[in-house]
Tab-separated table of C-alpha atoms in Angstrom:
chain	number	residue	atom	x	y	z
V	169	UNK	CA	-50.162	33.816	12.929
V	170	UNK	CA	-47.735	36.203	10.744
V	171	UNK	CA	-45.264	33.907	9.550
V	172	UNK	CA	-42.333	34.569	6.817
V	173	UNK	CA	-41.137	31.301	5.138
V	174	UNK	CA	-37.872	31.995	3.009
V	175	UNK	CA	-36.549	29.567	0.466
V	176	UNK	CA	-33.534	27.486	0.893
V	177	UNK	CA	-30.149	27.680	0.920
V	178	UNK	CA	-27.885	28.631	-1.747
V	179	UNK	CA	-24.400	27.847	-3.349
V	180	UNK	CA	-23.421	30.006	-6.018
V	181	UNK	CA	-20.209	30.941	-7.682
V	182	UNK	CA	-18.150	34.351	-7.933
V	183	UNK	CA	-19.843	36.071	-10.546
V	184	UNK	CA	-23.422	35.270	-10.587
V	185	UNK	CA	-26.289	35.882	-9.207
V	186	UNK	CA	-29.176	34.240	-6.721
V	187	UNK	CA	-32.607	35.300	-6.483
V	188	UNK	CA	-34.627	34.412	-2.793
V	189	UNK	CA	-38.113	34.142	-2.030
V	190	UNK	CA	-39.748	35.331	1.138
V	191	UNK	CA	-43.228	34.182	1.409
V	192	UNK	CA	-45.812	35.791	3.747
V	193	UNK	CA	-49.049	34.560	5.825
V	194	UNK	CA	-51.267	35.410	8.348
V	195	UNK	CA	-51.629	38.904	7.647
V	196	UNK	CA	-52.593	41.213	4.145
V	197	UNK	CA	-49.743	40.844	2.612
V	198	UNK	CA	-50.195	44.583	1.111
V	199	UNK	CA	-50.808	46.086	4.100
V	200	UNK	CA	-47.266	46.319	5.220
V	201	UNK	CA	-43.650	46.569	3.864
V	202	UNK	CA	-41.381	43.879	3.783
V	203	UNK	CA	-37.283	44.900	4.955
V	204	UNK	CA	-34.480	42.437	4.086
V	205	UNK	CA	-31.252	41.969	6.625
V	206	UNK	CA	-27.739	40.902	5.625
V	207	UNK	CA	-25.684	39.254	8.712
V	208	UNK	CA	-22.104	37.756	7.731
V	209	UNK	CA	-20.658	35.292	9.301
V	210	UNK	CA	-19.855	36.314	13.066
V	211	UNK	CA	-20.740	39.675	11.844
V	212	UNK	CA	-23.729	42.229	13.414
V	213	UNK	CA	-26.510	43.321	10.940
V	214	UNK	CA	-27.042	45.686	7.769
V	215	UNK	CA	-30.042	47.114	6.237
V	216	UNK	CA	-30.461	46.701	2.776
V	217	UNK	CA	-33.649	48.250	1.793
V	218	UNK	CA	-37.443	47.586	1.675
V	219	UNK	CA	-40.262	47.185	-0.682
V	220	UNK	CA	-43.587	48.114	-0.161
V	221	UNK	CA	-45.847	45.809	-2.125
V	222	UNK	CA	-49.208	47.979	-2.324
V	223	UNK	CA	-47.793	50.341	-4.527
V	224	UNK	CA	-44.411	48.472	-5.635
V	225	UNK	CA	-42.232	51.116	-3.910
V	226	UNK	CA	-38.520	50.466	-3.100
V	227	UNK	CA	-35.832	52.398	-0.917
V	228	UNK	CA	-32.153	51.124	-0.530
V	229	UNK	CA	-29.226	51.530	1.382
V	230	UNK	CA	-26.427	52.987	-0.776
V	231	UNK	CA	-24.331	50.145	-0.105
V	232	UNK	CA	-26.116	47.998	-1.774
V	233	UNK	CA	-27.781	49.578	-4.537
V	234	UNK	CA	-26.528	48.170	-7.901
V	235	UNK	CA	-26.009	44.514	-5.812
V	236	UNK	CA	-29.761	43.985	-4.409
V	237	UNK	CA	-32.727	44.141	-6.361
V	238	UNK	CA	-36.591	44.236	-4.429
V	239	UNK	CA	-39.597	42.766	-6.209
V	240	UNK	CA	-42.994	41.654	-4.808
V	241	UNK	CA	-46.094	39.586	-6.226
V	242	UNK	CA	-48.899	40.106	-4.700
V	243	UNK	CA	-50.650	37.658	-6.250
V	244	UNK	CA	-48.523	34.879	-4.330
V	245	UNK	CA	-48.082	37.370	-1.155
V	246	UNK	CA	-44.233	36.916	-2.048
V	247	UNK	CA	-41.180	38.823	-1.494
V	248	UNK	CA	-38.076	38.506	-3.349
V	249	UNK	CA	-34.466	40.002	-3.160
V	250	UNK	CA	-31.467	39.150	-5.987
V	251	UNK	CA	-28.389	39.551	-5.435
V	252	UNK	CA	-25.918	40.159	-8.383
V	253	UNK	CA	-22.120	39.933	-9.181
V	254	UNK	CA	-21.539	37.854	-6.328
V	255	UNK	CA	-18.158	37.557	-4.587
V	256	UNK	CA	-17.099	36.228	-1.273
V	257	UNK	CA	-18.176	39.887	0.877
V	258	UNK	CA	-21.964	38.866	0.037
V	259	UNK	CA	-21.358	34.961	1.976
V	260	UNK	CA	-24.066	35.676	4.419
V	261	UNK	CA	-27.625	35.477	5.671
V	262	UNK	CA	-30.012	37.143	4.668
V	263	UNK	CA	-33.794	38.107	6.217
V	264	UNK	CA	-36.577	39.363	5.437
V	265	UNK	CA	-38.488	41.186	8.092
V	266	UNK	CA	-42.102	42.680	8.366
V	267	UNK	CA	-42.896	45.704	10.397
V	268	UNK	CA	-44.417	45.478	14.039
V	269	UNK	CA	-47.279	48.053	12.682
V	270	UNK	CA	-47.669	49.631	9.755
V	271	UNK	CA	-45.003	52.583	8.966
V	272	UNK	CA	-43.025	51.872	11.965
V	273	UNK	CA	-39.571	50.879	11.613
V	274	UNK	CA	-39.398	48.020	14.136
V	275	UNK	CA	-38.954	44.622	12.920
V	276	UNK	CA	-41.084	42.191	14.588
V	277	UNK	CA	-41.598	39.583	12.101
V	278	UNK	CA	-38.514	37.674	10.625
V	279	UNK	CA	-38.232	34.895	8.440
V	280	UNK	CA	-35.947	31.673	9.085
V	281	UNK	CA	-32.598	33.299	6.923
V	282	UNK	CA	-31.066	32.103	3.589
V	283	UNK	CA	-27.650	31.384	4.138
V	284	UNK	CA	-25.693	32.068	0.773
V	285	UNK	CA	-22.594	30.680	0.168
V	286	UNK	CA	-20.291	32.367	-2.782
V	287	UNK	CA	-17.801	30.245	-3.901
V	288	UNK	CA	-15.979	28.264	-6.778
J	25	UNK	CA	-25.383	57.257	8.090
J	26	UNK	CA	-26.348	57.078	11.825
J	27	UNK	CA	-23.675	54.875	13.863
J	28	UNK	CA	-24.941	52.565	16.365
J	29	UNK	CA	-22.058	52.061	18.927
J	30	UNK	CA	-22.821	49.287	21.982
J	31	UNK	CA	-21.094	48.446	25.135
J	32	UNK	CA	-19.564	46.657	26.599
J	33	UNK	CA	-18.714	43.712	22.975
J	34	UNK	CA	-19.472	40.725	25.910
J	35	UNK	CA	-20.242	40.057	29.423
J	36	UNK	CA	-20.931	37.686	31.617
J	37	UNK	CA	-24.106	37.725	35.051
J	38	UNK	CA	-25.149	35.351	37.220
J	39	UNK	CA	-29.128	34.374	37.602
J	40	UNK	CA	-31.087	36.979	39.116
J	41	UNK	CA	-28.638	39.965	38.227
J	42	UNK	CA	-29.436	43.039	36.549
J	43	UNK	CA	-27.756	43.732	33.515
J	44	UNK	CA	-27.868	46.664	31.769
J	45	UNK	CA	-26.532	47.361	27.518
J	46	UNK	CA	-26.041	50.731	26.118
J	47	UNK	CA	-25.913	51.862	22.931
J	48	UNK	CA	-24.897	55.335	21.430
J	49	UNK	CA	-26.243	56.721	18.296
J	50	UNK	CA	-23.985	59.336	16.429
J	51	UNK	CA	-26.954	62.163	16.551
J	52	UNK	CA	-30.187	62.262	18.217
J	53	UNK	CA	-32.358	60.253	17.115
J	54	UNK	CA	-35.296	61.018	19.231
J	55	UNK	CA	-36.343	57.847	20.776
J	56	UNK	CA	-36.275	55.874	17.162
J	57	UNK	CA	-34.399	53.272	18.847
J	58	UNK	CA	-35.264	49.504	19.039
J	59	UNK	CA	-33.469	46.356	20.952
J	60	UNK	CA	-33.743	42.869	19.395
J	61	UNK	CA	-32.076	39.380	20.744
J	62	UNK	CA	-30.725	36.515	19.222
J	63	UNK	CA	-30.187	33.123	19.827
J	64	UNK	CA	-27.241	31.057	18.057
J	65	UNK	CA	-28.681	29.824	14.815
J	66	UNK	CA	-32.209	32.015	15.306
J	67	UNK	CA	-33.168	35.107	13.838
J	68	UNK	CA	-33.554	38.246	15.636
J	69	UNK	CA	-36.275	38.623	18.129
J	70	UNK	CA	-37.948	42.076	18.954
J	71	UNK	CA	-37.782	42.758	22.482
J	72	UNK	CA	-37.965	46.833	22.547
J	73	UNK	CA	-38.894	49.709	20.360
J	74	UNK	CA	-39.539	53.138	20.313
J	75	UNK	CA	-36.555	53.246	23.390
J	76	UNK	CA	-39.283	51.577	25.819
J	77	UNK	CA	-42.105	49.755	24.506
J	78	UNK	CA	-41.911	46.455	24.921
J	79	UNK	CA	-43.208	44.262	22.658
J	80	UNK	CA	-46.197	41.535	23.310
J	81	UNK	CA	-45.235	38.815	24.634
J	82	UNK	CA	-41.524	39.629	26.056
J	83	UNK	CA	-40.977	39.235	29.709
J	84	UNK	CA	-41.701	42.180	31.650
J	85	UNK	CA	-37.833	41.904	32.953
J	86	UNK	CA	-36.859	43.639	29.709
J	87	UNK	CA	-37.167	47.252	29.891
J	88	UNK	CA	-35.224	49.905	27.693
J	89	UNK	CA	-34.808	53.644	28.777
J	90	UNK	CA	-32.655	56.602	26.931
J	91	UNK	CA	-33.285	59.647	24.967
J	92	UNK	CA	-31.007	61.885	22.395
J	93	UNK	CA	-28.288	59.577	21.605
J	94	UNK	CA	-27.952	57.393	25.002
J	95	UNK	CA	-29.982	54.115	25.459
J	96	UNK	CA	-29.509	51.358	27.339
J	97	UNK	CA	-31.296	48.271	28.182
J	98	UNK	CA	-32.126	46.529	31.301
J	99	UNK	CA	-32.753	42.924	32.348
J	100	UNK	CA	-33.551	43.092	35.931
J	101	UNK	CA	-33.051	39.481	36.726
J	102	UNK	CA	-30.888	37.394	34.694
J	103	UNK	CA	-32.491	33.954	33.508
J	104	UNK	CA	-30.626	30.888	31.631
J	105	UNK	CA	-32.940	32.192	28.584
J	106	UNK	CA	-31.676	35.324	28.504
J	107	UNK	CA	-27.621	34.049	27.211
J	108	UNK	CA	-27.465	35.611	23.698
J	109	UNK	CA	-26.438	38.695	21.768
J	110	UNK	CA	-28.245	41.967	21.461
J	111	UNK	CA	-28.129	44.695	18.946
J	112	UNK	CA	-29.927	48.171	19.218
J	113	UNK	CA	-31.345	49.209	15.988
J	114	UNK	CA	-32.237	53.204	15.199
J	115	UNK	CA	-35.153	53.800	13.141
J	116	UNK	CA	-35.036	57.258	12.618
J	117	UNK	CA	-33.114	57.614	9.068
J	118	UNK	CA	-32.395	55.504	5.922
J	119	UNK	CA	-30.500	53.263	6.356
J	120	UNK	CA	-31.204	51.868	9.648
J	121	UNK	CA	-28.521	50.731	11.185
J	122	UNK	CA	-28.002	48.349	13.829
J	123	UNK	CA	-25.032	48.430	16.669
J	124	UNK	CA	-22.334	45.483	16.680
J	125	UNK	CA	-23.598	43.277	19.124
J	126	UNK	CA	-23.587	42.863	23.059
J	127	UNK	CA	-22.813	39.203	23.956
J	128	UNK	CA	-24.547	38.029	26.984
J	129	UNK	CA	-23.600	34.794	28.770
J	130	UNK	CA	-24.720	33.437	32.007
J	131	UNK	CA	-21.902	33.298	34.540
């Protein structure tokens, strides 16, 4: 069973940064790339990028290059995403999401969401 | 970027209605389209991709049709499990973007 766990929670102030885990099972972990979701509060969903762990490859959406950063260790079939500079716009949560198959877009696997909170 | 526009924002069916979602992309984007639903406090679910596969394990009552820029989504009998809000999600350009959200609540 393909599951995602993602680690907990997170209150940070204006200004710094958090880093999130996103750990994978149940499938090759290098086989596929991993996708990570912001959703605000109320709000609908935004693509921030993706990594692909095999070969440590990493595409972003604009808006958010220079605030997300994608890293992956195989060797603990983990995902991460940090977030820098934080204000109150990046009060969300966020997912990570596998693939349904290989190379295709559709995201079929999610994790449970880390809910950061940005404030002093 | 590609914009995702649904309709209608909300709306409301009865048990054993059809209800049907669209969503509008801002070019063609060839069938790269996919539907998810989710439940407050849940993450997305895939119900749909590629406009009209349907994913294992999603009740056959979901079905998703469209080409070009239109879509739309179909439930062909409204259950109790079926209350939440769906977003269409194109998959056809960086970034993929995902359409506002269709609130669905039984009547």
């Amino acid at each position: 069973e393909v599951k995602l766990q993602q680690s907990g929670d997170e209150l940070v102030r204006p200004g710094a940064s958090v880093k999130m885990s996103c750990k994978a099972s149940g499938y090759t972990f290098t086989d596929y790339a991993m996708h990570w979701v912001k959703q605000s509060p109320g709000q609908g969903l935004e693509w921030i990028g993706t990594i692909i762990p095999l070969i440590d490859t990493t595409s972003y959406n604009q808006k958010f290059k220079g605030k997300a950063t994608l890293t992956a260790d195989k060797s603990s079939n983990t995902a991460y995403m940090e977030l820098s500079r934080l204000t109150s716009e990046d009060s969300a949560v966020y997912y990570c999401a596998r693939e349904v198959y290989y190379g295709l877009p559709w995201f079929a696997y999610w994790g449970q969401g880390t809910l950061v909170t940005v404030s002093s | 970027d590609i914009q995702m526009t649904q309709s209608p924002a909300s709306l409301s069916a009865s048990l054993g209605e059809t209800v049907t979602i669209q969503c509008r992309a801002s070019e063609d984007i060839y069938s790269g389209l996919a539907w998810y639903q989710q439940k407050p406090g849940k993450s997305p679910q895939l119900l749909i991709y590629g406009a009209s596969s349907l994913q294992d394990g999603v009740p056959s009552r979901f079905s998703g049709s469209g080409s070009g820029t239109q879509y739309s989504l179909k439930i062909s009998s409204m259950q109790t499990e079926d209350e939440g809000v769906y977003f269409c999600q194109q998959g056809l350009k960086y970034p993929y973007t995902f359409g506002a959200g269709t609130k669905l609540e039984l009547k």
